[in-house]
Amino acid sequence: MGKRGTTEVNHVTADVVEQKLGTYLNETFRHLHRNPELSGSEFATQAFVKGELERLGIPYQVMAGTGLCAELRGGRPGKTILLRADIDALPINEATGLPYASQTDGVMHACGHDAHTTAVLGTAAMLLERREEWGGTVKLMFQPSEEKHPGGAKPMIAEGLLENPQVNAAIGIHTNPYLAPGTFGLKDGAILANADRFYIHLIGKGGHAAAPHEGADAIAMAGQLIVSLQNLVARQVSPFDNAVVTIGEIKGGYAPNTLADRVYLAGTVRTVNPDTQVLMEEKIGKTLQGIADLWGGSFTYDYVRGYPITWNDKAMTDLVRQAAGLCLGKESVIELPHGYMSADDFAYIAKAVPSVFIEWGTGDWSEEARRSAAAWHNSTFQVNPDALKYGVTVLTQTILNYLQGGE
Ligand SMILES: [Zn+2]
Ligand SMILES: [Zn+2]
């Protein structure tokens, strides 16, 4: 600790990042945006990142097929911090009309992972320049397949991502079209939700539509189930807690004059509290049992747990608050009143080591434009390239603060 005072450095500024890397960031981002690849097939993206790491002289290893873990070492020994970018795109036809729009039909960077990859490469370049000012290791994680369950983070962890040297803390970053460039949304505790899925078959007994009492109408059972599941959230979950149940798929029935003997429903449950997750899984089962008993039918029910809650460690989140405040002023920190009900497999890293997941302002400058911004996974989703330099500034400063002075 004593060394810290003597290794104090000038803070990073967005102007310096712009001056040193402005062109690089813009070109890298546009290149990646033009060339999106689906989860698990990020071959060209992996090759591109390898090329950039080689150019910078940063050693790396291939993990989880199309993933990479690179190791950037400081001027002396110290702690290890992981910085994560996901690299995959989505099966969406881009409709932004941008000059650098996707050149691959039906595939689009509609979640901003191209910006994440660019920001992490830019941060590596900045840290490299200031290598003598910090100690320890920065692990740069380029993760495949975030968009496709079970995701790329888990296999990378299984292949030793967090070991040799052992990772002490981690940072993840995500584009946010509702926040202005130069701002960062932060929240202690749960920032993203548990994202589970369920699959249900309601099984009744077919027959003539004019004699429902002789059969068991699976469509009537489904109707009752849909209403009951919404009531679970309204009447079984605390008003101070959050949960979402959405049925996104329903199939059943044959003809207007025929009782349906089967209905298939599938949906998602989002929670931010582990007890509520257990409660929802159980209560959906009990609701199904009650409806099946009442109507003389039966059911099958599969509840599949997806990515867990992404948890922001308070000390790590404070580190970002301080870095953003130092580089861009207090107004750059947006304290989020609540997290998001979406999920990310960065959660597995955040479960293993103290972490922070940053909501990175990548929207437009005007309040009005941000209000009408297209959401993630929309065919008109956009990242404002002006945001890149701010992302690199805050990531670089946060890591410098964490690793300054070495051990
Ligand atoms: Zn996404
Ligand atoms: Zn994403």
mmCIF file of C-alpha atoms and ligand atoms in Angstrom:
data_model
loop_
_atom_site.group_PDB
_atom_site.id
_atom_site.type_symbol
_atom_site.label_atom_id
_atom_site.label_comp_id
_atom_site.label_asym_id
_atom_site.label_seq_id
_atom_site.Cartn_x
_atom_site.Cartn_y
_atom_site.Cartn_z
ATOM 1 C CA MET A 1 0.000 0.000 0.000
ATOM 2 C CA GLY A 2 2.878 2.349 0.851
ATOM 3 C CA LYS A 3 3.986 2.404 -2.747
ATOM 4 C CA ARG A 4 0.719 3.876 -3.940
ATOM 5 C CA GLY A 5 1.501 7.470 -3.047
ATOM 6 C CA THR A 6 4.695 7.442 -5.053
ATOM 7 C CA THR A 7 3.153 5.981 -8.204
ATOM 8 C CA GLU A 8 0.291 8.437 -8.532
ATOM 9 C CA VAL A 9 -0.261 9.197 -12.233
ATOM 10 C CA ASN A 10 -2.129 11.753 -14.261
ATOM 11 C CA HIS A 11 -5.580 10.508 -15.028
ATOM 12 C CA VAL A 12 -6.707 9.399 -18.448
ATOM 13 C CA THR A 13 -8.783 11.859 -20.455
ATOM 14 C CA ALA A 14 -11.175 11.293 -23.330
ATOM 15 C CA ASP A 15 -9.178 13.845 -25.363
ATOM 16 C CA VAL A 16 -5.988 11.851 -25.010
ATOM 17 C CA VAL A 17 -7.816 8.631 -25.945
ATOM 18 C CA GLU A 18 -9.324 10.390 -28.957
ATOM 19 C CA GLN A 19 -5.977 11.766 -30.025
ATOM 20 C CA LYS A 20 -4.143 8.447 -29.675
ATOM 21 C CA LEU A 21 -6.847 5.993 -30.706
ATOM 22 C CA GLY A 22 -9.765 7.889 -32.243
ATOM 23 C CA THR A 23 -9.235 6.599 -35.769
ATOM 24 C CA TYR A 24 -8.360 3.097 -34.579
ATOM 25 C CA LEU A 25 -11.510 2.820 -32.442
ATOM 26 C CA ASN A 26 -13.770 4.033 -35.236
ATOM 27 C CA GLU A 27 -12.255 1.755 -37.849
ATOM 28 C CA THR A 28 -12.195 -1.300 -35.580
ATOM 29 C CA PHE A 29 -15.809 -0.779 -34.558
ATOM 30 C CA ARG A 30 -16.964 -0.325 -38.152
ATOM 31 C CA HIS A 31 -15.024 -3.375 -39.316
ATOM 32 C CA LEU A 32 -16.582 -5.561 -36.624
ATOM 33 C CA HIS A 33 -20.044 -4.119 -37.238
ATOM 34 C CA ARG A 34 -19.807 -4.904 -40.953
ATOM 35 C CA ASN A 35 -18.746 -8.476 -40.246
ATOM 36 C CA PRO A 36 -21.020 -9.982 -37.584
ATOM 37 C CA GLU A 37 -20.936 -13.698 -36.798
ATOM 38 C CA LEU A 38 -23.397 -15.897 -34.957
ATOM 39 C CA SER A 39 -22.776 -17.439 -31.536
ATOM 40 C CA GLY A 40 -20.223 -20.230 -31.712
ATOM 41 C CA SER A 41 -19.134 -19.358 -35.265
ATOM 42 C CA GLU A 42 -17.055 -16.268 -34.516
ATOM 43 C CA PHE A 43 -14.103 -17.499 -36.607
ATOM 44 C CA ALA A 44 -13.332 -14.305 -38.538
ATOM 45 C CA THR A 45 -13.870 -12.185 -35.421
ATOM 46 C CA GLN A 46 -11.483 -14.409 -33.466
ATOM 47 C CA ALA A 47 -8.904 -14.152 -36.276
ATOM 48 C CA PHE A 48 -9.283 -10.366 -36.328
ATOM 49 C CA VAL A 49 -8.794 -10.061 -32.550
ATOM 50 C CA LYS A 50 -5.787 -12.423 -32.720
ATOM 51 C CA GLY A 51 -4.256 -10.142 -35.348
ATOM 52 C CA GLU A 52 -4.780 -7.065 -33.150
ATOM 53 C CA LEU A 53 -3.279 -8.799 -30.103
ATOM 54 C CA GLU A 54 -0.272 -9.893 -32.157
ATOM 55 C CA ARG A 55 0.203 -6.372 -33.442
ATOM 56 C CA LEU A 56 0.185 -5.119 -29.838
ATOM 57 C CA GLY A 57 2.498 -7.954 -28.747
ATOM 58 C CA ILE A 58 0.038 -9.375 -26.216
ATOM 59 C CA PRO A 59 0.178 -13.185 -25.787
ATOM 60 C CA TYR A 60 -3.110 -15.070 -25.882
ATOM 61 C CA GLN A 61 -4.600 -18.519 -25.865
ATOM 62 C CA VAL A 62 -7.627 -19.912 -27.653
ATOM 63 C CA MET A 63 -10.475 -21.007 -25.373
ATOM 64 C CA ALA A 64 -13.942 -22.444 -25.879
ATOM 65 C CA GLY A 65 -13.384 -22.839 -29.621
ATOM 66 C CA THR A 66 -13.847 -19.304 -30.868
ATOM 67 C CA GLY A 67 -12.879 -17.468 -27.669
ATOM 68 C CA LEU A 68 -9.572 -15.904 -26.642
ATOM 69 C CA CYS A 69 -7.893 -15.041 -23.360
ATOM 70 C CA ALA A 70 -4.961 -12.634 -23.599
ATOM 71 C CA GLU A 71 -2.586 -11.627 -20.823
ATOM 72 C CA LEU A 72 -1.273 -8.130 -20.517
ATOM 73 C CA ARG A 73 1.440 -7.809 -17.885
ATOM 74 C CA GLY A 74 2.371 -4.628 -16.078
ATOM 75 C CA GLY A 75 5.785 -3.334 -15.163
ATOM 76 C CA ARG A 76 5.918 -5.329 -11.910
ATOM 77 C CA PRO A 77 4.063 -8.096 -10.065
ATOM 78 C CA GLY A 78 0.602 -7.450 -8.690
ATOM 79 C CA LYS A 79 -3.025 -8.453 -8.706
ATOM 80 C CA THR A 80 -4.938 -9.794 -11.694
ATOM 81 C CA ILE A 81 -8.058 -8.196 -13.108
ATOM 82 C CA LEU A 82 -10.160 -9.578 -15.941
ATOM 83 C CA LEU A 83 -11.754 -7.372 -18.582
ATOM 84 C CA ARG A 84 -14.433 -9.047 -20.614
ATOM 85 C CA ALA A 85 -15.822 -8.470 -24.091
ATOM 86 C CA ASP A 86 -18.329 -10.758 -25.766
ATOM 87 C CA ILE A 87 -17.890 -11.042 -29.531
ATOM 88 C CA ASP A 88 -20.998 -12.672 -31.035
ATOM 89 C CA ALA A 89 -23.901 -11.213 -33.051
ATOM 90 C CA LEU A 90 -27.575 -12.130 -33.560
ATOM 91 C CA PRO A 91 -29.724 -13.757 -36.271
ATOM 92 C CA ILE A 92 -31.378 -10.442 -37.231
ATOM 93 C CA ASN A 93 -31.562 -8.677 -40.598
ATOM 94 C CA GLU A 94 -30.030 -5.236 -40.067
ATOM 95 C CA ALA A 95 -32.307 -2.314 -40.957
ATOM 96 C CA THR A 96 -30.257 0.663 -39.729
ATOM 97 C CA GLY A 97 -29.235 1.847 -43.197
ATOM 98 C CA LEU A 98 -25.807 2.767 -41.762
ATOM 99 C CA PRO A 99 -22.922 3.044 -44.238
ATOM 100 C CA TYR A 100 -21.150 0.368 -42.194
ATOM 101 C CA ALA A 101 -24.197 -1.915 -41.824
ATOM 102 C CA SER A 102 -23.809 -5.697 -41.730
ATOM 103 C CA GLN A 103 -22.592 -7.245 -44.972
ATOM 104 C CA THR A 104 -24.026 -10.605 -43.980
ATOM 105 C CA ASP A 105 -27.731 -11.105 -44.595
ATOM 106 C CA GLY A 106 -29.630 -12.176 -41.513
ATOM 107 C CA VAL A 107 -26.789 -11.505 -39.057
ATOM 108 C CA MET A 108 -26.355 -8.281 -37.107
ATOM 109 C CA HIS A 109 -24.450 -6.848 -34.164
ATOM 110 C CA ALA A 110 -27.709 -5.781 -32.527
ATOM 111 C CA CYS A 111 -26.466 -5.989 -28.932
ATOM 112 C CA GLY A 112 -23.303 -3.916 -29.330
ATOM 113 C CA HIS A 113 -20.783 -6.705 -28.776
ATOM 114 C CA ASP A 114 -18.776 -5.135 -31.612
ATOM 115 C CA ALA A 115 -18.403 -2.033 -29.422
ATOM 116 C CA HIS A 116 -17.420 -4.161 -26.405
ATOM 117 C CA THR A 117 -14.668 -5.850 -28.425
ATOM 118 C CA THR A 118 -13.443 -2.477 -29.733
ATOM 119 C CA ALA A 119 -13.395 -0.923 -26.254
ATOM 120 C CA VAL A 120 -11.419 -3.813 -24.762
ATOM 121 C CA LEU A 121 -8.834 -3.682 -27.572
ATOM 122 C CA GLY A 122 -8.557 0.091 -27.146
ATOM 123 C CA THR A 123 -8.161 -0.261 -23.378
ATOM 124 C CA ALA A 124 -5.391 -2.825 -23.922
ATOM 125 C CA ALA A 125 -3.551 -0.340 -26.141
ATOM 126 C CA MET A 126 -3.867 2.417 -23.507
ATOM 127 C CA LEU A 127 -2.702 0.147 -20.689
ATOM 128 C CA LEU A 128 0.240 -0.996 -22.774
ATOM 129 C CA GLU A 129 1.398 2.577 -23.225
ATOM 130 C CA ARG A 130 1.305 3.150 -19.476
ATOM 131 C CA ARG A 131 2.760 -0.229 -18.580
ATOM 132 C CA GLU A 132 5.376 1.207 -16.213
ATOM 133 C CA GLU A 133 2.660 2.764 -14.061
ATOM 134 C CA TRP A 134 0.952 -0.433 -13.000
ATOM 135 C CA GLY A 135 1.701 -3.894 -11.664
ATOM 136 C CA GLY A 136 0.040 -7.252 -12.133
ATOM 137 C CA THR A 137 -1.912 -8.730 -14.979
ATOM 138 C CA VAL A 138 -4.908 -7.741 -17.043
ATOM 139 C CA LYS A 139 -6.649 -10.717 -18.570
ATOM 140 C CA LEU A 140 -8.504 -9.737 -21.719
ATOM 141 C CA MET A 141 -11.407 -12.074 -22.277
ATOM 142 C CA PHE A 142 -12.969 -12.269 -25.745
ATOM 143 C CA GLN A 143 -15.943 -14.484 -25.192
ATOM 144 C CA PRO A 144 -17.982 -16.294 -27.842
ATOM 145 C CA SER A 145 -21.640 -17.192 -27.737
ATOM 146 C CA GLU A 146 -23.091 -14.891 -25.089
ATOM 147 C CA GLU A 147 -26.378 -14.800 -26.964
ATOM 148 C CA LYS A 148 -26.841 -18.546 -27.040
ATOM 149 C CA HIS A 149 -27.451 -20.558 -23.914
ATOM 150 C CA PRO A 150 -25.403 -22.148 -22.247
ATOM 151 C CA GLY A 151 -23.020 -19.383 -23.374
ATOM 152 C CA GLY A 152 -19.260 -19.087 -23.794
ATOM 153 C CA ALA A 153 -18.284 -17.887 -20.305
ATOM 154 C CA LYS A 154 -18.858 -21.213 -18.557
ATOM 155 C CA PRO A 155 -16.633 -23.264 -20.891
ATOM 156 C CA MET A 156 -13.898 -20.616 -20.665
ATOM 157 C CA ILE A 157 -14.052 -20.799 -16.858
ATOM 158 C CA ALA A 158 -13.898 -24.610 -17.097
ATOM 159 C CA GLU A 159 -10.786 -24.269 -19.285
ATOM 160 C CA GLY A 160 -9.006 -22.233 -16.604
ATOM 161 C CA LEU A 161 -9.898 -18.617 -17.466
ATOM 162 C CA LEU A 162 -9.840 -17.567 -13.811
ATOM 163 C CA GLU A 163 -6.598 -19.394 -12.887
ATOM 164 C CA ASN A 164 -2.836 -19.011 -13.543
ATOM 165 C CA PRO A 165 -2.654 -16.263 -12.572
ATOM 166 C CA GLN A 166 -5.727 -16.334 -10.400
ATOM 167 C CA VAL A 167 -8.184 -13.571 -11.230
ATOM 168 C CA ASN A 168 -8.929 -11.267 -8.255
ATOM 169 C CA ALA A 169 -11.632 -9.104 -9.820
ATOM 170 C CA ALA A 170 -13.475 -8.617 -13.102
ATOM 171 C CA ILE A 171 -15.115 -5.926 -15.221
ATOM 172 C CA GLY A 172 -17.810 -6.401 -17.845
ATOM 173 C CA ILE A 173 -19.250 -3.644 -19.991
ATOM 174 C CA HIS A 174 -22.478 -3.411 -21.973
ATOM 175 C CA THR A 175 -23.801 -0.872 -24.436
ATOM 176 C CA ASN A 176 -26.881 1.044 -23.305
ATOM 177 C CA PRO A 177 -28.819 2.992 -25.987
ATOM 178 C CA TYR A 178 -30.798 4.878 -23.322
ATOM 179 C CA LEU A 179 -27.753 6.558 -21.771
ATOM 180 C CA ALA A 180 -25.753 9.374 -23.397
ATOM 181 C CA PRO A 181 -22.143 8.964 -24.529
ATOM 182 C CA GLY A 182 -19.848 9.942 -21.674
ATOM 183 C CA THR A 183 -22.200 8.531 -19.038
ATOM 184 C CA PHE A 184 -22.111 5.202 -17.230
ATOM 185 C CA GLY A 185 -25.029 3.500 -15.480
ATOM 186 C CA LEU A 186 -24.006 1.896 -12.194
ATOM 187 C CA LYS A 187 -25.778 -0.026 -9.466
ATOM 188 C CA ASP A 188 -24.576 -2.066 -6.499
ATOM 189 C CA GLY A 189 -25.941 -5.586 -6.149
ATOM 190 C CA ALA A 190 -28.161 -7.215 -8.787
ATOM 191 C CA ILE A 191 -27.731 -5.425 -12.119
ATOM 192 C CA LEU A 192 -29.149 -8.207 -14.345
ATOM 193 C CA ALA A 193 -31.676 -10.943 -13.632
ATOM 194 C CA ASN A 194 -31.977 -14.707 -13.502
ATOM 195 C CA ALA A 195 -33.306 -15.747 -16.911
ATOM 196 C CA ASP A 196 -35.049 -19.127 -16.820
ATOM 197 C CA ARG A 197 -37.234 -20.902 -19.352
ATOM 198 C CA PHE A 198 -40.162 -23.293 -18.983
ATOM 199 C CA TYR A 199 -41.839 -25.729 -21.332
ATOM 200 C CA ILE A 200 -45.321 -27.063 -20.621
ATOM 201 C CA HIS A 201 -47.564 -29.625 -22.302
ATOM 202 C CA LEU A 202 -51.150 -29.567 -21.072
ATOM 203 C CA ILE A 203 -52.795 -32.883 -21.775
ATOM 204 C CA GLY A 204 -56.587 -33.222 -21.844
ATOM 205 C CA LYS A 205 -59.029 -35.508 -23.608
ATOM 206 C CA GLY A 206 -60.336 -34.830 -27.101
ATOM 207 C CA GLY A 207 -63.953 -35.017 -28.160
ATOM 208 C CA HIS A 208 -66.831 -33.103 -29.705
ATOM 209 C CA ALA A 209 -66.843 -29.357 -29.044
ATOM 210 C CA ALA A 210 -70.570 -29.587 -28.287
ATOM 211 C CA ALA A 211 -69.989 -31.989 -25.395
ATOM 212 C CA PRO A 212 -67.117 -30.436 -23.396
ATOM 213 C CA HIS A 213 -68.145 -32.268 -20.211
ATOM 214 C CA GLU A 214 -67.215 -35.588 -21.783
ATOM 215 C CA GLY A 215 -63.681 -34.527 -22.652
ATOM 216 C CA ALA A 216 -60.974 -32.444 -20.991
ATOM 217 C CA ASP A 217 -60.401 -29.205 -22.895
ATOM 218 C CA ALA A 218 -56.675 -28.420 -22.983
ATOM 219 C CA ILE A 219 -57.361 -24.947 -24.430
ATOM 220 C CA ALA A 220 -59.576 -24.033 -21.471
ATOM 221 C CA MET A 221 -56.824 -25.313 -19.165
ATOM 222 C CA ALA A 222 -54.312 -23.131 -21.022
ATOM 223 C CA GLY A 223 -56.534 -20.061 -20.651
ATOM 224 C CA GLN A 224 -56.750 -20.543 -16.914
ATOM 225 C CA LEU A 225 -53.028 -21.196 -16.682
ATOM 226 C CA ILE A 226 -52.071 -17.968 -18.487
ATOM 227 C CA VAL A 227 -54.174 -15.838 -16.128
ATOM 228 C CA SER A 228 -53.001 -17.756 -13.056
ATOM 229 C CA LEU A 229 -49.323 -17.299 -13.918
ATOM 230 C CA GLN A 230 -49.735 -13.503 -14.059
ATOM 231 C CA ASN A 231 -51.512 -13.675 -10.712
ATOM 232 C CA LEU A 232 -48.490 -15.486 -9.263
ATOM 233 C CA VAL A 233 -46.442 -12.338 -9.836
ATOM 234 C CA ALA A 234 -49.252 -10.093 -8.588
ATOM 235 C CA ARG A 235 -50.176 -12.122 -5.514
ATOM 236 C CA GLN A 236 -47.243 -14.343 -4.483
ATOM 237 C CA VAL A 237 -44.246 -12.066 -5.086
ATOM 238 C CA SER A 238 -43.591 -9.162 -2.712
ATOM 239 C CA PRO A 239 -44.447 -5.764 -4.190
ATOM 240 C CA PHE A 240 -40.880 -4.749 -3.225
ATOM 241 C CA ASP A 241 -39.388 -7.570 -5.270
ATOM 242 C CA ASN A 242 -39.432 -8.030 -9.070
ATOM 243 C CA ALA A 243 -40.475 -10.925 -11.249
ATOM 244 C CA VAL A 244 -41.642 -11.388 -14.807
ATOM 245 C CA VAL A 245 -43.461 -14.349 -16.336
ATOM 246 C CA THR A 246 -43.928 -14.198 -20.078
ATOM 247 C CA ILE A 247 -45.464 -16.926 -22.192
ATOM 248 C CA GLY A 248 -43.901 -16.420 -25.581
ATOM 249 C CA GLU A 249 -45.179 -19.444 -27.402
ATOM 250 C CA ILE A 250 -48.467 -21.339 -27.480
ATOM 251 C CA LYS A 251 -49.672 -24.064 -29.814
ATOM 252 C CA GLY A 252 -52.777 -26.219 -29.724
ATOM 253 C CA GLY A 253 -56.092 -27.203 -31.223
ATOM 254 C CA TYR A 254 -57.367 -28.678 -34.462
ATOM 255 C CA ALA A 255 -60.762 -27.321 -35.566
ATOM 256 C CA PRO A 256 -63.659 -25.116 -34.368
ATOM 257 C CA ASN A 257 -65.803 -28.143 -33.507
ATOM 258 C CA THR A 258 -63.138 -30.240 -31.744
ATOM 259 C CA LEU A 259 -61.874 -30.260 -28.170
ATOM 260 C CA ALA A 260 -58.108 -29.866 -28.044
ATOM 261 C CA ASP A 261 -56.401 -32.726 -26.235
ATOM 262 C CA ARG A 262 -53.036 -30.955 -26.070
ATOM 263 C CA VAL A 263 -51.632 -27.449 -25.736
ATOM 264 C CA TYR A 264 -47.953 -26.548 -25.693
ATOM 265 C CA LEU A 265 -46.756 -23.405 -23.909
ATOM 266 C CA ALA A 266 -43.251 -22.056 -23.465
ATOM 267 C CA GLY A 267 -42.045 -18.965 -21.702
ATOM 268 C CA THR A 268 -39.510 -17.227 -19.517
ATOM 269 C CA VAL A 269 -39.290 -16.322 -15.838
ATOM 270 C CA ARG A 270 -37.081 -13.416 -14.766
ATOM 271 C CA THR A 271 -36.199 -12.828 -11.121
ATOM 272 C CA VAL A 272 -33.595 -10.889 -9.156
ATOM 273 C CA ASN A 273 -33.916 -12.752 -5.885
ATOM 274 C CA PRO A 274 -32.851 -16.413 -5.513
ATOM 275 C CA ASP A 275 -35.791 -17.162 -3.169
ATOM 276 C CA THR A 276 -38.234 -15.747 -5.710
ATOM 277 C CA GLN A 277 -36.680 -17.894 -8.400
ATOM 278 C CA VAL A 278 -37.333 -21.025 -6.289
ATOM 279 C CA LEU A 279 -40.835 -19.770 -5.448
ATOM 280 C CA MET A 280 -41.753 -19.212 -9.100
ATOM 281 C CA GLU A 281 -40.486 -22.616 -10.182
ATOM 282 C CA GLU A 282 -42.499 -24.311 -7.402
ATOM 283 C CA LYS A 283 -45.674 -22.262 -7.775
ATOM 284 C CA ILE A 284 -45.874 -22.780 -11.522
ATOM 285 C CA GLY A 285 -45.774 -26.527 -10.801
ATOM 286 C CA LYS A 286 -48.477 -26.224 -8.137
ATOM 287 C CA THR A 287 -50.659 -24.104 -10.420
ATOM 288 C CA LEU A 288 -50.357 -26.737 -13.130
ATOM 289 C CA GLN A 289 -51.260 -29.497 -10.687
ATOM 290 C CA GLY A 290 -54.317 -27.573 -9.492
ATOM 291 C CA ILE A 291 -55.564 -26.904 -13.016
ATOM 292 C CA ALA A 292 -54.941 -30.487 -14.154
ATOM 293 C CA ASP A 293 -56.826 -31.854 -11.110
ATOM 294 C CA LEU A 294 -59.747 -29.504 -11.634
ATOM 295 C CA TRP A 295 -60.127 -30.252 -15.337
ATOM 296 C CA GLY A 296 -59.270 -33.938 -15.277
ATOM 297 C CA GLY A 297 -56.150 -33.540 -17.369
ATOM 298 C CA SER A 298 -52.438 -33.942 -16.860
ATOM 299 C CA PHE A 299 -49.261 -32.121 -17.820
ATOM 300 C CA THR A 300 -45.535 -32.198 -18.346
ATOM 301 C CA TYR A 301 -43.431 -29.338 -16.979
ATOM 302 C CA ASP A 302 -39.764 -28.573 -17.577
ATOM 303 C CA TYR A 303 -38.192 -25.613 -15.830
ATOM 304 C CA VAL A 304 -34.714 -24.845 -17.134
ATOM 305 C CA ARG A 305 -32.462 -22.438 -15.280
ATOM 306 C CA GLY A 306 -30.586 -20.050 -17.531
ATOM 307 C CA TYR A 307 -27.972 -17.401 -16.778
ATOM 308 C CA PRO A 308 -28.029 -16.433 -13.086
ATOM 309 C CA ILE A 309 -28.186 -12.936 -11.572
ATOM 310 C CA THR A 310 -25.274 -10.646 -12.429
ATOM 311 C CA TRP A 311 -24.110 -9.235 -9.114
ATOM 312 C CA ASN A 312 -22.151 -5.999 -8.795
ATOM 313 C CA ASP A 313 -19.688 -5.945 -5.926
ATOM 314 C CA LYS A 314 -19.892 -2.612 -4.091
ATOM 315 C CA ALA A 315 -16.126 -2.004 -3.902
ATOM 316 C CA MET A 316 -15.692 -2.758 -7.602
ATOM 317 C CA THR A 317 -18.638 -0.538 -8.517
ATOM 318 C CA ASP A 318 -17.149 2.254 -6.385
ATOM 319 C CA LEU A 319 -13.891 1.848 -8.301
ATOM 320 C CA VAL A 320 -15.743 2.643 -11.541
ATOM 321 C CA ARG A 321 -17.612 5.537 -9.882
ATOM 322 C CA GLN A 322 -14.280 7.029 -8.810
ATOM 323 C CA ALA A 323 -12.610 6.492 -12.183
ATOM 324 C CA ALA A 324 -15.518 7.968 -14.149
ATOM 325 C CA GLY A 325 -15.777 10.889 -11.721
ATOM 326 C CA LEU A 326 -12.051 11.575 -11.994
ATOM 327 C CA CYS A 327 -11.887 11.405 -15.802
ATOM 328 C CA LEU A 328 -15.269 12.748 -16.899
ATOM 329 C CA GLY A 329 -16.771 14.472 -13.878
ATOM 330 C CA LYS A 330 -19.423 13.430 -11.372
ATOM 331 C CA GLU A 331 -22.238 13.896 -13.881
ATOM 332 C CA SER A 332 -20.845 10.985 -15.905
ATOM 333 C CA VAL A 333 -22.043 8.545 -13.226
ATOM 334 C CA ILE A 334 -25.722 7.635 -13.491
ATOM 335 C CA GLU A 335 -26.972 5.842 -10.394
ATOM 336 C CA LEU A 336 -29.505 3.378 -11.782
ATOM 337 C CA PRO A 337 -32.669 3.138 -9.667
ATOM 338 C CA HIS A 338 -33.049 -0.505 -10.667
ATOM 339 C CA GLY A 339 -31.274 -3.133 -12.745
ATOM 340 C CA TYR A 340 -32.495 -4.840 -15.901
ATOM 341 C CA MET A 341 -34.556 -8.034 -16.239
ATOM 342 C CA SER A 342 -32.291 -9.215 -19.058
ATOM 343 C CA ALA A 343 -29.394 -11.580 -18.355
ATOM 344 C CA ASP A 344 -25.785 -12.126 -19.379
ATOM 345 C CA ASP A 345 -23.401 -14.994 -18.761
ATOM 346 C CA PHE A 346 -20.867 -12.550 -17.313
ATOM 347 C CA ALA A 347 -22.924 -13.590 -14.268
ATOM 348 C CA TYR A 348 -20.794 -16.743 -13.905
ATOM 349 C CA ILE A 349 -17.655 -14.619 -13.578
ATOM 350 C CA ALA A 350 -19.378 -12.244 -11.162
ATOM 351 C CA LYS A 351 -20.303 -15.282 -9.050
ATOM 352 C CA ALA A 352 -16.666 -16.394 -8.873
ATOM 353 C CA VAL A 353 -14.853 -13.081 -8.212
ATOM 354 C CA PRO A 354 -15.824 -9.531 -7.118
ATOM 355 C CA SER A 355 -17.043 -7.897 -10.307
ATOM 356 C CA VAL A 356 -18.762 -4.931 -11.852
ATOM 357 C CA PHE A 357 -20.945 -4.859 -14.953
ATOM 358 C CA ILE A 358 -21.108 -1.364 -16.405
ATOM 359 C CA GLU A 359 -24.063 0.029 -18.366
ATOM 360 C CA TRP A 360 -22.148 2.054 -20.928
ATOM 361 C CA GLY A 361 -23.884 5.086 -22.434
ATOM 362 C CA THR A 362 -23.904 4.481 -26.204
ATOM 363 C CA GLY A 363 -27.089 6.297 -27.142
ATOM 364 C CA ASP A 364 -27.539 9.610 -28.863
ATOM 365 C CA TRP A 365 -26.719 13.005 -27.412
ATOM 366 C CA SER A 366 -30.237 14.396 -27.158
ATOM 367 C CA GLU A 367 -32.683 13.291 -24.486
ATOM 368 C CA GLU A 368 -35.404 12.947 -27.104
ATOM 369 C CA ALA A 369 -33.328 10.713 -29.370
ATOM 370 C CA ARG A 370 -32.486 8.475 -26.430
ATOM 371 C CA ARG A 371 -36.123 8.149 -25.443
ATOM 372 C CA SER A 372 -36.995 6.862 -28.910
ATOM 373 C CA ALA A 373 -33.843 4.733 -29.291
ATOM 374 C CA ALA A 374 -34.222 1.197 -30.577
ATOM 375 C CA ALA A 375 -33.745 -1.455 -27.936
ATOM 376 C CA TRP A 376 -31.120 -4.199 -27.937
ATOM 377 C CA HIS A 377 -31.890 -7.029 -30.374
ATOM 378 C CA ASN A 378 -33.907 -4.675 -32.602
ATOM 379 C CA SER A 379 -33.046 -4.480 -36.320
ATOM 380 C CA THR A 380 -32.481 -0.718 -35.944
ATOM 381 C CA PHE A 381 -30.361 -0.881 -32.770
ATOM 382 C CA GLN A 382 -27.350 1.455 -32.963
ATOM 383 C CA VAL A 383 -24.231 2.244 -30.983
ATOM 384 C CA ASN A 384 -23.082 5.860 -31.144
ATOM 385 C CA PRO A 385 -19.372 5.663 -32.103
ATOM 386 C CA ASP A 386 -18.737 8.832 -30.058
ATOM 387 C CA ALA A 387 -19.130 6.626 -26.983
ATOM 388 C CA LEU A 388 -16.062 4.513 -27.761
ATOM 389 C CA LYS A 389 -13.466 6.924 -26.393
ATOM 390 C CA TYR A 390 -15.376 7.358 -23.141
ATOM 391 C CA GLY A 391 -15.597 3.605 -22.660
ATOM 392 C CA VAL A 392 -11.855 3.233 -23.159
ATOM 393 C CA THR A 393 -11.163 6.179 -20.833
ATOM 394 C CA VAL A 394 -13.157 4.799 -17.918
ATOM 395 C CA LEU A 395 -12.042 1.182 -18.378
ATOM 396 C CA THR A 396 -8.389 2.219 -18.540
ATOM 397 C CA GLN A 397 -8.629 4.469 -15.478
ATOM 398 C CA THR A 398 -10.543 1.852 -13.460
ATOM 399 C CA ILE A 399 -7.880 -0.764 -14.189
ATOM 400 C CA LEU A 400 -5.033 1.677 -13.497
ATOM 401 C CA ASN A 401 -6.591 2.516 -10.131
ATOM 402 C CA TYR A 402 -6.968 -1.173 -9.328
ATOM 403 C CA LEU A 403 -3.437 -2.154 -10.320
ATOM 404 C CA GLN A 404 -1.454 0.959 -9.432
ATOM 405 C CA GLY A 405 1.490 0.275 -7.211
ATOM 406 C CA GLY A 406 1.415 -3.459 -7.864
ATOM 407 C CA GLU A 407 1.166 -5.788 -4.871
HETATM 408 ZN ZN ZN B 1 -27.976 -9.477 -26.450
HETATM 409 ZN ZN ZN B 2 -25.309 -8.254 -25.128
#
